[in-house]
GROMACS .gro file of C-alpha atoms in nm:
model
  132
    1MET     CA    1  -5.316   5.950   2.243
    2THR     CA    2  -5.657   6.041   2.372
    3ASN     CA    3  -5.860   5.856   2.633
    4THR     CA    4  -6.187   5.856   2.443
    5PRO     CA    5  -6.353   5.518   2.400
    6PRO     CA    6  -6.408   5.382   2.048
    7ASN     CA    7  -6.756   5.421   1.903
    8ASP     CA    8  -6.844   5.054   1.949
    9GLU     CA    9  -6.802   5.063   2.329
   10PRO     CA   10  -7.092   5.181   2.545
   11VAL     CA   11  -7.054   5.488   2.759
   12PHE     CA   12  -7.206   5.442   3.103
   13ARG     CA   13  -7.358   5.756   3.248
   14SER     CA   14  -7.630   5.810   3.504
   15GLY     CA   15  -7.925   6.035   3.444
   16GLY     CA   16  -8.047   5.862   3.131
   17GLN     CA   17  -8.407   5.781   3.054
   18ASP     CA   18  -8.362   5.409   3.123
   19ASP     CA   19  -8.196   5.445   3.464
   20GLY     CA   20  -8.354   5.191   3.694
   21LYS     CA   21  -8.532   4.996   3.422
   22VAL     CA   22  -8.336   4.677   3.491
   23ALA     CA   23  -8.410   4.703   3.863
   24ALA     CA   24  -8.778   4.757   3.786
   25LEU     CA   25  -8.778   4.450   3.560
   26VAL     CA   26  -8.606   4.241   3.828
   27THR     CA   27  -8.853   4.357   4.093
   28TRP     CA   28  -9.155   4.278   3.877
   29ALA     CA   29  -9.006   3.934   3.801
   30LEU     CA   30  -8.952   3.863   4.172
   31TYR     CA   31  -9.306   3.977   4.248
   32ILE     CA   32  -9.443   3.749   3.975
   33LEU     CA   33  -9.265   3.455   4.135
   34SER     CA   34  -9.449   3.515   4.464
   35ILE     CA   35  -9.684   3.218   4.423
   36PRO     CA   36  -9.421   2.959   4.320
   37SER     CA   37  -9.181   3.080   4.590
   38VAL     CA   38  -9.453   3.102   4.860
   39ALA     CA   39  -9.384   3.478   4.877
   40LEU     CA   40  -9.020   3.430   4.978
   41LEU     CA   41  -8.890   3.631   4.681
   42VAL     CA   42  -9.121   3.927   4.738
   43PRO     CA   43  -8.915   4.087   5.020
   44ILE     CA   44  -8.607   4.052   4.800
   45GLY     CA   45  -8.794   4.239   4.528
   46LEU     CA   46  -8.886   4.508   4.778
   47VAL     CA   47  -8.520   4.549   4.878
   48VAL     CA   48  -8.422   4.576   4.510
   49ALA     CA   49  -8.692   4.841   4.458
   50TYR     CA   50  -8.581   5.045   4.758
   51ALA     CA   51  -8.214   5.017   4.656
   52ALA     CA   52  -8.281   5.124   4.297
   53ARG     CA   53  -8.527   5.401   4.378
   54GLY     CA   54  -8.259   5.666   4.429
   55GLY     CA   55  -8.089   5.605   4.095
   56ALA     CA   56  -8.403   5.558   3.888
   57SER     CA   57  -8.562   5.829   3.680
   58GLY     CA   58  -8.861   5.879   3.457
   59LEU     CA   59  -9.079   5.581   3.376
   60ALA     CA   60  -8.861   5.335   3.567
   61ARG     CA   61  -8.897   5.549   3.881
   62GLN     CA   62  -9.276   5.542   3.842
   63HIS     CA   63  -9.268   5.164   3.819
   64ILE     CA   64  -9.044   5.132   4.124
   65GLU     CA   65  -9.275   5.359   4.324
   66ALA     CA   66  -9.574   5.152   4.208
   67GLN     CA   67  -9.396   4.832   4.316
   68ILE     CA   68  -9.331   4.971   4.663
   69ARG     CA   69  -9.694   5.085   4.697
   70LEU     CA   70  -9.819   4.747   4.573
   71PHE     CA   71  -9.609   4.563   4.830
   72TRP     CA   72  -9.724   4.772   5.126
   73SER     CA   73 -10.092   4.768   5.030
   74THR     CA   74 -10.081   4.390   4.988
   75PHE     CA   75  -9.890   4.355   5.314
   76MET     CA   76 -10.159   4.549   5.504
   77TRP     CA   77 -10.441   4.343   5.353
   78THR     CA   78 -10.251   4.025   5.438
   79ILE     CA   79 -10.234   4.133   5.801
   80VAL     CA   80 -10.609   4.209   5.807
   81PHE     CA   81 -10.706   3.874   5.652
   82SER     CA   82 -10.460   3.685   5.874
   83VAL     CA   83 -10.607   3.838   6.189
   84LEU     CA   84 -10.958   3.754   6.069
   85TRP     CA   85 -10.844   3.402   5.990
   86LEU     CA   86 -10.700   3.363   6.342
   87VAL     CA   87 -11.024   3.493   6.496
   88SER     CA   88 -11.212   3.237   6.287
   89LEU     CA   89 -10.975   2.970   6.409
   90LEU     CA   90 -11.057   3.060   6.767
   91LEU     CA   91 -11.429   3.064   6.689
   92SER     CA   92 -11.404   2.723   6.526
   93THR     CA   93 -11.376   2.569   6.870
   94ILE     CA   94 -11.749   2.636   6.901
   95LEU     CA   95 -11.819   2.545   6.535
   96ILE     CA   96 -11.920   2.899   6.434
   97GLY     CA   97 -11.589   2.994   6.274
   98ILE     CA   98 -11.531   2.692   6.052
   99PRO     CA   99 -11.695   2.846   5.741
  100PHE     CA  100 -11.506   3.169   5.804
  101LEU     CA  101 -11.177   2.979   5.814
  102PHE     CA  102 -11.231   2.877   5.454
  103VAL     CA  103 -11.356   3.222   5.350
  104PHE     CA  104 -11.053   3.404   5.491
  105TRP     CA  105 -10.812   3.138   5.365
  106ALA     CA  106 -10.962   3.186   5.019
  107ALA     CA  107 -10.932   3.564   5.060
  108LEU     CA  108 -10.562   3.529   5.142
  109PHE     CA  109 -10.513   3.310   4.836
  110LEU     CA  110 -10.701   3.556   4.612
  111LEU     CA  111 -10.491   3.839   4.753
  112MET     CA  112 -10.175   3.653   4.649
  113VAL     CA  113 -10.319   3.587   4.303
  114TRP     CA  114 -10.418   3.956   4.270
  115PHE     CA  115 -10.064   4.058   4.368
  116THR     CA  116  -9.917   3.829   4.103
  117VAL     CA  117 -10.158   3.938   3.828
  118LYS     CA  118 -10.100   4.305   3.907
  119SER     CA  119  -9.725   4.237   3.887
  120ILE     CA  120  -9.766   4.074   3.546
  121PHE     CA  121  -9.959   4.376   3.420
  122GLY     CA  122  -9.689   4.604   3.563
  123LEU     CA  123  -9.418   4.411   3.380
  124ILE     CA  124  -9.614   4.426   3.054
  125ALA     CA  125  -9.658   4.802   3.101
  126LEU     CA  126  -9.286   4.847   3.170
  127LEU     CA  127  -9.190   4.649   2.861
  128GLY     CA  128  -9.434   4.858   2.659
  129ASP     CA  129  -9.284   5.180   2.803
  130ARG     CA  130  -9.611   5.281   2.969
  131ALA     CA  131  -9.675   5.407   3.321
  132PRO     CA  132  -9.797   5.147   3.573
   0.00000   0.00000   0.00000
């Protein structure tokens, strides 16, 4: 008797074109849920992306790299707007910073919306087998 699997059973091998595609889909989905989860699922998506990056290849690898870049660029802008918001909070004690509080709060909200929309476009591109 031979140990070859029947034709109806899948053969799992690494190095295929779709390696990492599931992880990329999961990461995009977690990123899309950033607004409903108040950004609590985003770090989990980042961990999934970093964990799957080594085993991914081809288009899925490009998506995972794009997800990691998207996270870090958004993270840096969040820090900038948060610092500006805190400065405005301090300035609001003398009534100068109150309008800036609302401007920087709105900027933080728009940054989160941009992150989510970019994630939706990334997921659509992945499902359409296009580069991010």
